[in-house]
């Protein structure tokens, strides 16, 4: 089991799998999303693929640095490319950020789906929440960079993640692991918002995470 955001993807449009190995999501999810993101229905020139990979990797690195302005110029500088090349490769900043963040979020969504399908009722939620916090702790700055941007793929993945987590809550309620007097949508919103707040805590504190999980899971148990 991997070590202990609702946001977050459907977030590896060319992010190095090694870069994500510490976020709590098993590396096989990262590698699968990486290869999928680089697939294309038509052949692409090697230099175009290389530029795409460099720009996405640079964007992902900057997303992990809160406070760093995420401008096309900064991305190009980190990637070792010209700003015009970055824009030409993606068509604009919105599309570039959409590709980078959705590449990060995709393995998170897939992990949630697999846990829901493969574990007993209630267990999926207990396993996924710490992984979600770990992911959000590593990438919470991404959400701050998306305001007002057109990021359809990332938006769709966020919706997917919320729906999967709501299914986790419903399954746990059916199995008697979670109280039924709280609507699944309310419980999902509560989990997501609180998890993000814990993930943003600086400096990171495993003790705080463990205490949050204990209090949250105890509070969600059916009344005796």
mmCIF file of C-alpha atoms in Angstrom:
data_model
loop_
_atom_site.group_PDB
_atom_site.id
_atom_site.type_symbol
_atom_site.label_atom_id
_atom_site.label_comp_id
_atom_site.label_asym_id
_atom_site.label_seq_id
_atom_site.Cartn_x
_atom_site.Cartn_y
_atom_site.Cartn_z
ATOM 1 C CA UNK A 1 0.000 0.000 0.000
ATOM 2 C CA UNK A 2 1.357 3.469 -0.806
ATOM 3 C CA UNK A 3 2.112 5.877 2.100
ATOM 4 C CA UNK A 4 -0.626 7.909 3.836
ATOM 5 C CA UNK A 5 -7.140 16.831 -3.034
ATOM 6 C CA UNK A 6 -11.355 17.447 -3.706
ATOM 7 C CA UNK A 7 -9.609 18.635 -6.641
ATOM 8 C CA UNK A 8 -7.799 17.696 -8.357
ATOM 9 C CA UNK A 9 -6.126 14.563 -12.349
ATOM 10 C CA UNK A 10 -7.585 13.581 -14.265
ATOM 11 C CA UNK A 11 -3.990 15.938 -12.987
ATOM 12 C CA UNK A 12 1.115 12.874 -16.990
ATOM 13 C CA UNK A 13 0.946 15.113 -19.839
ATOM 14 C CA UNK A 14 4.697 14.627 -19.829
ATOM 15 C CA UNK A 15 5.586 14.839 -16.220
ATOM 16 C CA UNK A 16 8.396 12.552 -15.175
ATOM 17 C CA UNK A 17 6.937 9.546 -13.324
ATOM 18 C CA UNK A 18 9.721 9.844 -10.764
ATOM 19 C CA UNK A 19 8.503 13.347 -9.880
ATOM 20 C CA UNK A 20 5.162 11.968 -8.708
ATOM 21 C CA UNK A 21 6.354 8.878 -6.887
ATOM 22 C CA UNK A 22 6.181 10.669 -3.517
ATOM 23 C CA UNK A 23 2.608 11.938 -3.775
ATOM 24 C CA UNK A 24 0.983 8.796 -2.423
ATOM 25 C CA UNK A 25 -0.253 7.518 -5.781
ATOM 26 C CA UNK A 26 1.347 4.212 -6.875
ATOM 27 C CA UNK A 27 3.888 4.677 -9.652
ATOM 28 C CA UNK A 28 2.074 2.390 -12.067
ATOM 29 C CA UNK A 29 -0.801 4.898 -12.225
ATOM 30 C CA UNK A 30 1.655 7.672 -12.986
ATOM 31 C CA UNK A 31 3.428 5.730 -15.722
ATOM 32 C CA UNK A 32 0.170 4.698 -17.367
ATOM 33 C CA UNK A 33 -1.124 8.264 -17.511
ATOM 34 C CA UNK A 34 2.253 9.431 -18.809
ATOM 35 C CA UNK A 35 2.223 7.062 -21.769
ATOM 36 C CA UNK A 36 -1.429 7.818 -22.491
ATOM 37 C CA UNK A 37 -0.797 11.561 -22.502
ATOM 38 C CA UNK A 38 1.923 11.171 -25.106
ATOM 39 C CA UNK A 39 -0.212 9.103 -27.447
ATOM 40 C CA UNK A 40 -1.532 10.726 -30.590
ATOM 41 C CA UNK A 41 -3.716 9.651 -33.453
ATOM 42 C CA UNK A 42 -1.307 11.085 -35.987
ATOM 43 C CA UNK A 43 2.496 10.947 -36.143
ATOM 44 C CA UNK A 44 4.257 13.966 -34.721
ATOM 45 C CA UNK A 45 7.729 15.218 -35.395
ATOM 46 C CA UNK A 46 10.325 14.204 -32.833
ATOM 47 C CA UNK A 47 11.251 17.795 -32.019
ATOM 48 C CA UNK A 48 7.601 18.744 -31.458
ATOM 49 C CA UNK A 49 7.189 15.838 -29.035
ATOM 50 C CA UNK A 50 10.397 16.800 -27.283
ATOM 51 C CA UNK A 51 9.255 20.431 -26.936
ATOM 52 C CA UNK A 52 5.908 19.297 -25.575
ATOM 53 C CA UNK A 53 7.586 17.073 -23.036
ATOM 54 C CA UNK A 54 9.992 19.827 -21.922
ATOM 55 C CA UNK A 55 7.237 22.433 -21.607
ATOM 56 C CA UNK A 56 4.976 20.118 -19.627
ATOM 57 C CA UNK A 57 7.760 19.026 -17.319
ATOM 58 C CA UNK A 58 8.739 22.661 -16.703
ATOM 59 C CA UNK A 59 5.113 23.612 -16.014
ATOM 60 C CA UNK A 60 4.699 20.759 -13.552
ATOM 61 C CA UNK A 61 7.874 21.784 -11.740
ATOM 62 C CA UNK A 62 6.676 25.397 -11.438
ATOM 63 C CA UNK A 63 3.260 24.239 -10.192
ATOM 64 C CA UNK A 64 5.060 22.637 -7.259
ATOM 65 C CA UNK A 65 6.659 25.979 -6.335
ATOM 66 C CA UNK A 66 3.995 28.133 -4.613
ATOM 67 C CA UNK A 67 4.536 31.823 -5.224
ATOM 68 C CA UNK A 68 6.394 31.387 -8.489
ATOM 69 C CA UNK A 69 4.644 33.329 -11.301
ATOM 70 C CA UNK A 70 3.458 30.787 -13.846
ATOM 71 C CA UNK A 71 4.029 32.856 -16.961
ATOM 72 C CA UNK A 72 4.828 31.582 -20.442
ATOM 73 C CA UNK A 73 8.198 33.282 -20.128
ATOM 74 C CA UNK A 74 9.048 31.474 -16.872
ATOM 75 C CA UNK A 75 7.882 28.153 -18.290
ATOM 76 C CA UNK A 76 9.948 28.651 -21.422
ATOM 77 C CA UNK A 77 13.002 29.628 -19.400
ATOM 78 C CA UNK A 78 12.704 26.525 -17.183
ATOM 79 C CA UNK A 79 12.196 24.314 -20.241
ATOM 80 C CA UNK A 80 15.096 25.825 -22.171
ATOM 81 C CA UNK A 81 12.753 26.842 -24.979
ATOM 82 C CA UNK A 82 11.664 30.105 -26.573
ATOM 83 C CA UNK A 83 8.341 31.567 -25.430
ATOM 84 C CA UNK A 84 7.095 31.472 -29.031
ATOM 85 C CA UNK A 85 7.869 27.750 -29.192
ATOM 86 C CA UNK A 86 5.864 27.056 -26.038
ATOM 87 C CA UNK A 87 2.877 29.012 -27.339
ATOM 88 C CA UNK A 88 3.105 27.359 -30.753
ATOM 89 C CA UNK A 89 3.246 23.892 -29.201
ATOM 90 C CA UNK A 90 0.099 24.310 -27.103
ATOM 91 C CA UNK A 91 -1.707 27.284 -28.605
ATOM 92 C CA UNK A 92 -1.623 29.283 -25.361
ATOM 93 C CA UNK A 93 -1.120 29.230 -21.596
ATOM 94 C CA UNK A 94 -4.590 27.864 -20.858
ATOM 95 C CA UNK A 95 -4.036 24.755 -22.957
ATOM 96 C CA UNK A 96 -0.587 24.200 -21.491
ATOM 97 C CA UNK A 97 -1.818 24.388 -17.890
ATOM 98 C CA UNK A 98 -4.778 22.184 -18.747
ATOM 99 C CA UNK A 99 -2.458 19.521 -20.130
ATOM 100 C CA UNK A 100 -0.064 19.722 -17.177
ATOM 101 C CA UNK A 101 -2.634 19.684 -14.380
ATOM 102 C CA UNK A 102 -4.861 17.099 -16.012
ATOM 103 C CA UNK A 103 -1.807 14.908 -16.470
ATOM 104 C CA UNK A 104 -1.207 15.062 -12.733
ATOM 105 C CA UNK A 105 -4.837 14.470 -11.812
ATOM 106 C CA UNK A 106 -5.589 11.543 -14.129
ATOM 107 C CA UNK A 107 -3.755 8.868 -12.086
ATOM 108 C CA UNK A 108 -5.443 10.125 -8.910
ATOM 109 C CA UNK A 109 -8.876 9.598 -10.442
ATOM 110 C CA UNK A 110 -7.913 6.160 -11.740
ATOM 111 C CA UNK A 111 -6.554 5.184 -8.337
ATOM 112 C CA UNK A 112 -9.857 6.178 -6.704
ATOM 113 C CA UNK A 113 -11.811 4.134 -9.259
ATOM 114 C CA UNK A 114 -9.652 1.078 -8.706
ATOM 115 C CA UNK A 115 -9.942 1.284 -4.921
ATOM 116 C CA UNK A 116 -13.717 1.574 -5.216
ATOM 117 C CA UNK A 117 -13.866 -1.499 -7.455
ATOM 118 C CA UNK A 118 -11.395 -3.663 -5.566
ATOM 119 C CA UNK A 119 -11.875 -3.030 -1.822
ATOM 120 C CA UNK A 120 -14.594 -3.674 0.732
ATOM 121 C CA UNK A 121 -17.133 -1.005 1.642
ATOM 122 C CA UNK A 122 -15.580 1.780 3.676
ATOM 123 C CA UNK A 123 -12.057 0.575 3.041
ATOM 124 C CA UNK A 124 -11.701 2.503 -0.225
ATOM 125 C CA UNK A 125 -12.372 5.791 1.559
ATOM 126 C CA UNK A 126 -9.993 5.001 4.419
ATOM 127 C CA UNK A 127 -7.214 4.177 1.981
ATOM 128 C CA UNK A 128 -7.831 7.021 -0.453
ATOM 129 C CA UNK A 129 -8.104 10.009 1.898
ATOM 130 C CA UNK A 130 -4.439 9.883 3.022
ATOM 131 C CA UNK A 131 -3.338 9.497 -0.606
ATOM 132 C CA UNK A 132 -5.482 12.479 -1.576
ATOM 133 C CA UNK A 133 -3.922 14.601 1.169
ATOM 134 C CA UNK A 134 -0.436 13.603 0.047
ATOM 135 C CA UNK A 135 -1.261 14.529 -3.547
ATOM 136 C CA UNK A 136 -2.764 17.861 -2.538
ATOM 137 C CA UNK A 137 0.184 18.679 -0.312
ATOM 138 C CA UNK A 138 2.503 18.262 -3.289
ATOM 139 C CA UNK A 139 0.316 20.094 -5.832
ATOM 140 C CA UNK A 140 -2.159 22.392 -4.047
ATOM 141 C CA UNK A 141 -0.559 25.431 -5.700
ATOM 142 C CA UNK A 142 -1.964 24.201 -9.018
ATOM 143 C CA UNK A 143 -5.498 25.235 -8.020
ATOM 144 C CA UNK A 144 -4.320 28.771 -7.307
ATOM 145 C CA UNK A 145 -3.037 29.072 -10.891
ATOM 146 C CA UNK A 146 -6.254 28.014 -12.663
ATOM 147 C CA UNK A 147 -8.636 30.826 -11.740
ATOM 148 C CA UNK A 148 -10.309 32.326 -14.806
ATOM 149 C CA UNK A 149 -8.565 29.968 -17.221
ATOM 150 C CA UNK A 150 -10.219 27.698 -19.782
ATOM 151 C CA UNK A 151 -9.119 24.223 -18.632
ATOM 152 C CA UNK A 152 -11.853 21.809 -19.820
ATOM 153 C CA UNK A 153 -9.940 18.568 -19.302
ATOM 154 C CA UNK A 154 -8.924 19.460 -15.764
ATOM 155 C CA UNK A 155 -12.465 20.617 -14.957
ATOM 156 C CA UNK A 156 -13.889 17.328 -16.212
ATOM 157 C CA UNK A 157 -11.395 15.353 -14.141
ATOM 158 C CA UNK A 158 -12.222 17.298 -11.011
ATOM 159 C CA UNK A 159 -15.855 16.394 -11.572
ATOM 160 C CA UNK A 160 -14.884 12.750 -12.080
ATOM 161 C CA UNK A 161 -12.953 12.727 -8.818
ATOM 162 C CA UNK A 162 -15.835 14.239 -6.868
ATOM 163 C CA UNK A 163 -18.231 11.649 -8.315
ATOM 164 C CA UNK A 164 -15.961 8.716 -7.497
ATOM 165 C CA UNK A 165 -15.522 9.918 -3.932
ATOM 166 C CA UNK A 166 -19.273 10.334 -3.572
ATOM 167 C CA UNK A 167 -19.633 6.744 -4.757
ATOM 168 C CA UNK A 168 -17.126 5.727 -2.081
ATOM 169 C CA UNK A 169 -19.268 7.433 0.557
ATOM 170 C CA UNK A 170 -22.474 5.812 -0.759
ATOM 171 C CA UNK A 171 -20.843 2.387 -0.772
ATOM 172 C CA UNK A 172 -19.590 2.872 2.771
ATOM 173 C CA UNK A 173 -23.075 3.931 3.873
ATOM 174 C CA UNK A 174 -24.640 0.849 2.300
ATOM 175 C CA UNK A 175 -22.117 -1.306 4.124
ATOM 176 C CA UNK A 176 -22.785 0.342 7.456
ATOM 177 C CA UNK A 177 -19.322 1.879 7.740
ATOM 178 C CA UNK A 178 -20.515 5.508 7.548
ATOM 179 C CA UNK A 179 -23.522 7.225 9.087
ATOM 180 C CA UNK A 180 -26.484 7.730 6.784
ATOM 181 C CA UNK A 181 -27.831 10.978 8.258
ATOM 182 C CA UNK A 182 -25.319 12.991 6.203
ATOM 183 C CA UNK A 183 -25.965 13.215 2.448
ATOM 184 C CA UNK A 184 -23.142 11.702 0.349
ATOM 185 C CA UNK A 185 -22.603 15.003 -1.460
ATOM 186 C CA UNK A 186 -22.241 16.841 1.865
ATOM 187 C CA UNK A 187 -19.834 14.246 3.254
ATOM 188 C CA UNK A 188 -17.778 14.363 0.056
ATOM 189 C CA UNK A 189 -17.560 18.159 0.183
ATOM 190 C CA UNK A 190 -16.580 18.029 3.850
ATOM 191 C CA UNK A 191 -13.820 15.500 3.196
ATOM 192 C CA UNK A 192 -12.457 17.371 0.211
ATOM 193 C CA UNK A 193 -12.388 20.837 1.774
ATOM 194 C CA UNK A 194 -10.876 19.666 5.027
ATOM 195 C CA UNK A 195 -8.309 17.484 3.293
ATOM 196 C CA UNK A 196 -7.173 20.454 1.211
ATOM 197 C CA UNK A 197 -6.861 22.639 4.306
ATOM 198 C CA UNK A 198 -4.709 20.005 6.006
ATOM 199 C CA UNK A 199 -2.614 19.588 2.853
ATOM 200 C CA UNK A 200 -1.883 23.335 2.764
ATOM 201 C CA UNK A 201 -0.484 23.336 6.292
ATOM 202 C CA UNK A 202 3.108 24.576 6.450
ATOM 203 C CA UNK A 203 5.316 23.043 7.486
ATOM 204 C CA UNK A 204 3.721 19.676 6.644
ATOM 205 C CA UNK A 205 2.799 17.657 9.701
ATOM 206 C CA UNK A 206 2.157 13.914 9.642
ATOM 207 C CA UNK A 207 0.907 14.180 13.204
ATOM 208 C CA UNK A 208 -1.757 16.668 12.103
ATOM 209 C CA UNK A 209 -2.742 14.434 9.185
ATOM 210 C CA UNK A 210 -3.094 11.404 11.447
ATOM 211 C CA UNK A 211 -5.189 13.378 13.954
ATOM 212 C CA UNK A 212 -7.435 14.713 11.166
ATOM 213 C CA UNK A 213 -8.041 11.236 9.827
ATOM 214 C CA UNK A 214 -8.823 9.828 13.252
ATOM 215 C CA UNK A 215 -11.332 12.599 14.064
ATOM 216 C CA UNK A 216 -12.923 12.558 10.593
ATOM 217 C CA UNK A 217 -13.381 8.800 10.406
ATOM 218 C CA UNK A 218 -14.675 8.643 13.977
ATOM 219 C CA UNK A 219 -17.164 11.410 13.231
ATOM 220 C CA UNK A 220 -18.427 9.620 10.132
ATOM 221 C CA UNK A 221 -19.106 6.366 11.925
ATOM 222 C CA UNK A 222 -22.761 5.465 12.572
ATOM 223 C CA UNK A 223 -24.060 6.584 15.980
ATOM 224 C CA UNK A 224 -24.072 3.782 18.528
#
